Amino acid sequence: MSAKDTDWDGVRLHVVTGKGGTGKTTVAAALALALAAGGRKVLLVEVEGRQGIAQLFDCPPLPYEERKVAVAPEGGEVYALAIDTEEALIEYLEMFYNLKRAGKAMSKLGLVDFVTTIAPGLRDVILTGKTSESVRRREKNGSFVYDAVVMDAPPTGRITKFLNVNDEVSGLAKVGPVRNHADTVMKVVRSPETAVHFVTLLEEMPVQETMDGIHDLTEVGLPVGGVIVNMEHPPVLGADELAAAAAGTLDQEEIVRGLKAAGLERDAEPIAAELIREATEHAQRTALQKREKERLEGIDRPRYVLPLLPDGMDRAGLYDLAEALRKQGAA
């Protein structure tokens, strides 16, 4: 973590974005578990229709309704919602125009796709609007239904346009329900209770997209949260061995002698060659990670690091990542 303390205290809407392939859905799910720990209730929202949350929690595809998918450490609960654009549009028409039947008719005629195609900004307003409604929703006693909401958002390259719905609807409506709805969404998105977190790998393109995304959000006044480094590869060689591997000066004959001493006389030479190849790749990756870490140090935002899970991602691994976030002060 950087010198700046965690920025998650007081945040109720956590938007998680990242370049494709960085594991943003996994990180969003782990964050939801971390935030729910200790008896809190958290909603995890998916807006891209990929059913990634269901796969992570090993449950059937999620319908368009909030369902409990996990129990967090110390008694918390994680609910999940996969927002269906068509259902959300019908809900929107019913809420603001009292047009539920018309909405269902539009769906049958394929007009829902037509509407969101000719006015793509409306689609983003609907998706962000459903999420912001979950953030604002209260119980009868006045308390919030959810202590926090985590959105598995679109990739970094689209996140600013996706969240900046005021610009998106400027050409659609100057007044009326659409305009009012967009204004309500923006009050939530721009508030101190919202933070947009960037997931990255320690590789050149994801780090560059993270830096660009933070710059773009800052330019339009949207709240930047932390940078979450995912799948960091821990070094398995010492400094001297890494230097030798990087320089191509590992002593193959010495490795062969060691393998033969261990009883691998028959295949010692090919095994030694393969070990040197892997050591060289590891040294290159370690050097790349170091370089990209140094680039990230120029970003004045909190940083959180999640390790590469040696056994791959499963439900247990998800809880391990959540615990790693908790230990770093994320929850």
Coordinates of C-alpha atoms in Angstrom, one line a residue:
M1 CA 0.0 0.0 0.0
S2 CA 1.2 3.5 -0.7
A3 CA 1.7 6.2 1.9
K4 CA -1.9 7.3 1.5
D5 CA -4.2 5.4 3.8
T6 CA -7.0 3.2 2.6
D7 CA -9.7 5.2 0.8
W8 CA -12.5 2.7 1.5
D9 CA -13.8 4.0 4.8
G10 CA -17.2 5.7 4.3
V11 CA -17.5 4.4 0.7
R12 CA -20.8 2.8 -0.1
L13 CA -20.5 2.3 -3.8
H14 CA -17.4 0.6 -5.0
V15 CA -17.0 0.5 -8.8
V16 CA -14.4 -2.0 -10.0
T17 CA -12.9 -1.7 -13.4
G18 CA -9.8 -2.9 -15.2
K19 CA -8.5 -3.9 -18.6
G20 CA -9.9 -7.2 -19.9
G21 CA -8.0 -10.2 -18.5
T22 CA -6.9 -8.5 -15.3
G23 CA -9.5 -10.4 -13.2
K24 CA -11.8 -7.5 -12.3
T25 CA -14.8 -9.7 -11.7
T26 CA -12.8 -11.9 -9.4
V27 CA -11.5 -8.9 -7.5
A28 CA -15.0 -7.4 -7.3
A29 CA -16.3 -10.6 -5.8
A30 CA -13.4 -10.8 -3.3
L31 CA -14.0 -7.1 -2.4
A32 CA -17.7 -7.8 -1.7
L33 CA -16.7 -10.7 0.6
A34 CA -14.1 -8.5 2.4
L35 CA -16.6 -5.7 2.9
A36 CA -19.3 -8.0 4.2
A37 CA -17.0 -9.6 6.8
G38 CA -18.1 -8.9 10.4
G39 CA -21.9 -9.0 9.9
R40 CA -22.4 -6.5 7.0
K41 CA -24.7 -6.9 4.1
V42 CA -23.2 -6.2 0.6
L43 CA -24.7 -6.3 -2.9
L44 CA -22.5 -7.4 -5.8
V45 CA -23.8 -6.1 -9.1
E46 CA -22.9 -7.3 -12.6
V47 CA -23.7 -5.1 -15.6
E48 CA -22.2 -6.8 -18.6
G49 CA -24.4 -9.9 -18.8
R50 CA -21.6 -12.5 -18.7
Q51 CA -22.8 -14.3 -15.5
G52 CA -19.3 -14.1 -14.2
I53 CA -20.5 -13.8 -10.6
A54 CA -22.5 -17.1 -10.8
Q55 CA -19.4 -18.9 -12.1
L56 CA -17.2 -17.6 -9.3
F57 CA -19.6 -18.6 -6.6
D58 CA -20.5 -21.9 -8.3
C59 CA -24.2 -21.2 -8.5
P60 CA -26.8 -21.3 -11.3
P61 CA -27.1 -18.3 -13.6
L62 CA -28.5 -15.3 -11.7
P63 CA -32.0 -14.0 -12.6
Y64 CA -32.8 -10.4 -12.6
E65 CA -33.3 -10.3 -8.8
E66 CA -31.1 -10.0 -5.8
R67 CA -30.0 -13.3 -4.4
K68 CA -27.7 -14.3 -1.6
V69 CA -24.6 -16.1 -3.0
A70 CA -22.2 -16.3 -0.1
V71 CA -21.7 -15.9 3.7
A72 CA -18.7 -13.8 4.5
P73 CA -16.3 -14.4 7.5
E74 CA -17.8 -13.5 10.8
G75 CA -21.4 -13.7 9.6
G76 CA -21.8 -11.2 6.8
E77 CA -23.8 -11.8 3.7
V78 CA -23.1 -11.2 0.0
Y79 CA -26.1 -10.8 -2.4
A80 CA -25.7 -10.6 -6.1
L81 CA -27.6 -9.1 -9.0
A82 CA -27.0 -9.6 -12.7
I83 CA -28.7 -6.6 -14.3
D84 CA -30.6 -7.5 -17.5
T85 CA -30.8 -4.5 -19.7
E86 CA -34.2 -5.5 -21.2
E87 CA -35.8 -6.1 -17.8
A88 CA -34.2 -2.9 -16.4
L89 CA -35.6 -0.9 -19.2
I90 CA -39.1 -2.3 -18.6
E91 CA -38.7 -1.5 -14.9
Y92 CA -37.6 2.0 -15.8
L93 CA -40.6 2.6 -18.1
E94 CA -42.9 1.4 -15.4
M95 CA -41.3 3.6 -12.7
F96 CA -41.1 6.9 -14.6
Y97 CA -43.8 6.5 -17.3
N98 CA -46.2 3.9 -15.9
L99 CA -45.7 1.9 -19.1
K100 CA -45.2 -1.7 -17.9
R101 CA -47.4 -3.2 -20.5
A102 CA -45.9 -1.1 -23.2
G103 CA -42.5 -2.1 -22.1
K104 CA -43.4 -5.8 -22.4
A105 CA -44.8 -5.2 -25.8
M106 CA -41.6 -3.4 -26.8
S107 CA -39.7 -6.4 -25.7
K108 CA -41.7 -8.8 -27.8
L109 CA -41.3 -6.6 -30.9
G110 CA -37.6 -6.2 -30.4
L111 CA -37.9 -2.5 -29.8
V112 CA -35.8 -2.7 -26.6
D113 CA -32.7 -3.5 -28.6
F114 CA -33.7 -0.8 -31.1
V115 CA -34.0 1.9 -28.3
T116 CA -30.7 1.1 -26.6
T117 CA -29.0 0.9 -30.0
I118 CA -30.1 4.4 -31.2
A119 CA -29.6 5.8 -27.7
P120 CA -26.7 3.9 -26.1
G121 CA -26.5 6.5 -23.4
L122 CA -29.9 5.5 -22.2
R123 CA -28.6 1.9 -21.6
D124 CA -25.8 3.2 -19.4
V125 CA -28.2 5.4 -17.5
I126 CA -30.4 2.4 -16.8
L127 CA -27.6 0.2 -15.7
T128 CA -26.0 2.8 -13.4
G129 CA -29.4 3.9 -12.3
K130 CA -30.3 0.4 -11.0
T131 CA -27.0 0.3 -9.1
S132 CA -27.4 3.7 -7.6
E133 CA -31.0 2.8 -6.5
S134 CA -29.5 -0.1 -4.6
V135 CA -27.1 2.2 -2.9
R136 CA -29.9 4.7 -1.8
R137 CA -32.5 2.1 -0.8
R138 CA -33.5 2.1 2.8
E139 CA -35.4 -0.1 5.2
K140 CA -38.6 1.1 6.9
N141 CA -36.6 2.2 10.0
G142 CA -34.4 4.4 7.8
S143 CA -31.3 2.3 7.7
F144 CA -29.7 1.3 4.4
V145 CA -30.7 -2.1 3.0
Y146 CA -27.0 -2.6 2.0
D147 CA -24.0 -1.5 3.9
A148 CA -22.1 -1.3 0.6
V149 CA -22.7 -2.1 -3.1
V150 CA -19.9 -3.4 -5.4
M151 CA -20.3 -3.0 -9.1
D152 CA -18.4 -5.2 -11.5
A153 CA -18.2 -2.5 -14.1
P154 CA -17.2 -2.3 -17.8
P155 CA -13.5 -2.3 -18.7
T156 CA -11.2 0.6 -18.2
G157 CA -11.4 1.9 -21.7
R158 CA -15.2 2.5 -21.3
I159 CA -15.5 3.3 -17.6
T160 CA -15.5 7.2 -17.9
K161 CA -18.2 7.3 -20.6
F162 CA -20.2 4.6 -18.7
L163 CA -20.2 6.6 -15.4
N164 CA -20.5 10.1 -16.8
V165 CA -24.1 9.7 -17.7
N166 CA -24.9 13.4 -17.7
D167 CA -22.8 13.8 -20.9
E168 CA -24.4 10.6 -22.2
V169 CA -28.0 11.9 -22.0
S170 CA -27.2 15.5 -22.9
G171 CA -28.3 14.8 -26.5
L172 CA -31.3 12.8 -25.4
A173 CA -33.1 15.0 -22.9
K174 CA -32.7 18.4 -21.4
V175 CA -35.6 18.1 -19.1
G176 CA -38.1 15.4 -17.9
P177 CA -37.7 12.0 -16.3
V178 CA -34.6 10.9 -18.2
R179 CA -32.8 14.1 -17.3
N180 CA -33.9 13.9 -13.7
H181 CA -32.9 10.2 -13.5
A182 CA -29.5 11.0 -14.8
D183 CA -29.1 13.8 -12.3
T184 CA -30.0 11.5 -9.5
V185 CA -27.5 8.9 -10.7
M186 CA -24.7 11.5 -10.9
K187 CA -25.4 12.7 -7.3
V188 CA -24.5 9.2 -6.2
V189 CA -21.6 8.6 -8.6
R190 CA -19.9 12.0 -7.8
S191 CA -20.4 11.7 -4.0
P192 CA -17.7 11.0 -1.5
E193 CA -19.5 7.7 -0.8
T194 CA -18.4 6.4 -4.3
A195 CA -14.9 5.2 -5.4
V196 CA -13.8 3.7 -8.7
H197 CA -11.1 1.1 -8.1
F198 CA -8.7 0.0 -10.9
V199 CA -7.6 -3.6 -11.2
T200 CA -4.3 -4.2 -13.0
L201 CA -1.6 -6.7 -13.6
L202 CA 2.1 -5.8 -13.4
E203 CA 2.3 -5.7 -17.1
E204 CA 2.8 -2.7 -19.5
M205 CA -0.6 -2.5 -21.1
P206 CA -2.8 -2.9 -18.0
V207 CA -0.7 -0.4 -16.1
Q208 CA -0.9 2.1 -18.9
E209 CA -4.7 1.7 -19.2
T210 CA -4.9 2.2 -15.4
M211 CA -3.0 5.4 -15.6
D212 CA -5.0 6.6 -18.5
G213 CA -8.3 5.7 -16.8
I214 CA -7.4 7.5 -13.6
H215 CA -6.4 10.6 -15.7
D216 CA -9.7 10.5 -17.6
L217 CA -11.9 10.1 -14.4
T218 CA -10.0 12.9 -12.7
E219 CA -10.5 15.2 -15.8
V220 CA -14.3 14.9 -15.5
G221 CA -14.4 15.0 -11.7
L222 CA -15.3 11.4 -11.0
P223 CA -14.0 9.8 -7.7
V224 CA -10.9 7.6 -8.1
G225 CA -10.4 4.9 -5.5
G226 CA -7.5 2.6 -5.2
V227 CA -5.3 0.5 -7.5
I228 CA -5.5 -3.2 -7.0
V229 CA -2.6 -5.2 -8.3
N230 CA -3.9 -8.7 -9.1
M231 CA -2.0 -11.9 -9.6
E232 CA 1.5 -10.7 -8.5
H233 CA 4.0 -13.4 -9.2
P234 CA 6.3 -13.8 -6.1
P235 CA 10.0 -14.3 -6.8
V236 CA 11.2 -17.8 -6.3
L237 CA 14.9 -17.1 -6.9
G238 CA 17.3 -15.1 -4.8
A239 CA 18.7 -11.8 -6.0
D240 CA 22.0 -13.4 -7.2
E241 CA 20.2 -16.2 -9.1
L242 CA 17.8 -13.7 -10.7
A243 CA 20.7 -11.5 -11.8
A244 CA 22.5 -14.5 -13.3
A245 CA 19.4 -15.8 -15.0
A246 CA 18.7 -12.3 -16.5
A247 CA 22.3 -12.0 -17.7
G248 CA 22.3 -15.6 -19.1
T249 CA 25.2 -16.6 -16.9
L250 CA 23.7 -19.6 -15.0
D251 CA 26.1 -22.5 -14.9
Q252 CA 24.4 -25.3 -16.8
E253 CA 27.2 -27.8 -15.9
E254 CA 26.8 -27.0 -12.2
I255 CA 23.1 -27.6 -12.5
V256 CA 23.7 -30.9 -14.3
R257 CA 26.0 -32.0 -11.5
G258 CA 23.4 -31.1 -8.9
L259 CA 20.7 -33.1 -10.7
K260 CA 23.0 -36.1 -11.1
A261 CA 23.8 -35.9 -7.4
A262 CA 20.0 -36.0 -6.8
G263 CA 19.7 -39.3 -8.8
L264 CA 18.6 -37.8 -12.1
E265 CA 21.6 -38.9 -14.1
R266 CA 19.7 -40.0 -17.2
D267 CA 17.8 -36.8 -18.0
A268 CA 20.1 -34.3 -16.3
E269 CA 21.1 -32.3 -19.4
P270 CA 17.6 -31.7 -20.8
I271 CA 16.2 -31.0 -17.3
A272 CA 19.0 -28.5 -16.7
A273 CA 18.3 -26.7 -20.0
E274 CA 14.6 -26.5 -19.2
L275 CA 15.4 -25.1 -15.7
I276 CA 17.6 -22.4 -17.2
R277 CA 14.9 -21.5 -19.7
E278 CA 12.3 -21.2 -16.9
A279 CA 14.7 -19.3 -14.7
T280 CA 15.3 -16.8 -17.5
E281 CA 11.6 -16.3 -18.1
H282 CA 11.1 -15.8 -14.3
A283 CA 13.9 -13.3 -14.2
Q284 CA 12.3 -11.3 -17.1
R285 CA 8.9 -11.4 -15.4
T286 CA 10.3 -10.3 -12.1
A287 CA 12.1 -7.4 -13.8
L288 CA 8.9 -6.4 -15.6
Q289 CA 7.0 -6.5 -12.4
K290 CA 9.6 -4.3 -10.7
R291 CA 9.5 -1.8 -13.6
E292 CA 5.7 -1.6 -13.6
K293 CA 5.5 -1.2 -9.8
E294 CA 7.8 1.8 -10.1
R295 CA 5.4 3.3 -12.7
L296 CA 2.5 2.8 -10.3
E297 CA 4.3 4.5 -7.5
G298 CA 3.8 7.7 -9.5
I299 CA 0.0 7.4 -8.9
D300 CA -1.0 9.1 -5.6
R301 CA -3.7 6.5 -4.8
P302 CA -3.8 3.6 -2.3
R303 CA -2.4 0.3 -3.7
Y304 CA -3.4 -3.2 -2.8
V305 CA -1.7 -6.3 -3.9
L306 CA -3.3 -9.7 -4.5
P307 CA -1.1 -12.8 -5.0
L308 CA -1.2 -15.3 -7.9
L309 CA -3.0 -18.3 -6.5
P310 CA -0.9 -21.4 -7.2
D311 CA -3.9 -23.7 -7.3
G312 CA -6.0 -21.5 -9.6
M313 CA -9.2 -19.7 -8.8
D314 CA -12.0 -21.5 -7.0
R315 CA -14.4 -20.6 -4.2
A316 CA -11.7 -21.2 -1.5
G317 CA -9.3 -19.0 -3.5
L318 CA -11.9 -16.2 -3.6
Y319 CA -12.0 -16.2 0.2
D320 CA -8.2 -16.1 0.3
L321 CA -8.2 -13.0 -1.8
A322 CA -10.9 -11.4 0.4
E323 CA -8.8 -12.1 3.4
A324 CA -5.8 -10.5 1.7
L325 CA -7.8 -7.4 1.0
R326 CA -9.0 -7.3 4.6
K327 CA -5.4 -7.6 5.9
Q328 CA -4.4 -4.6 3.8
G329 CA -7.0 -2.5 5.4
A330 CA -9.5 -2.6 2.6
A331 CA -12.5 -3.5 4.6

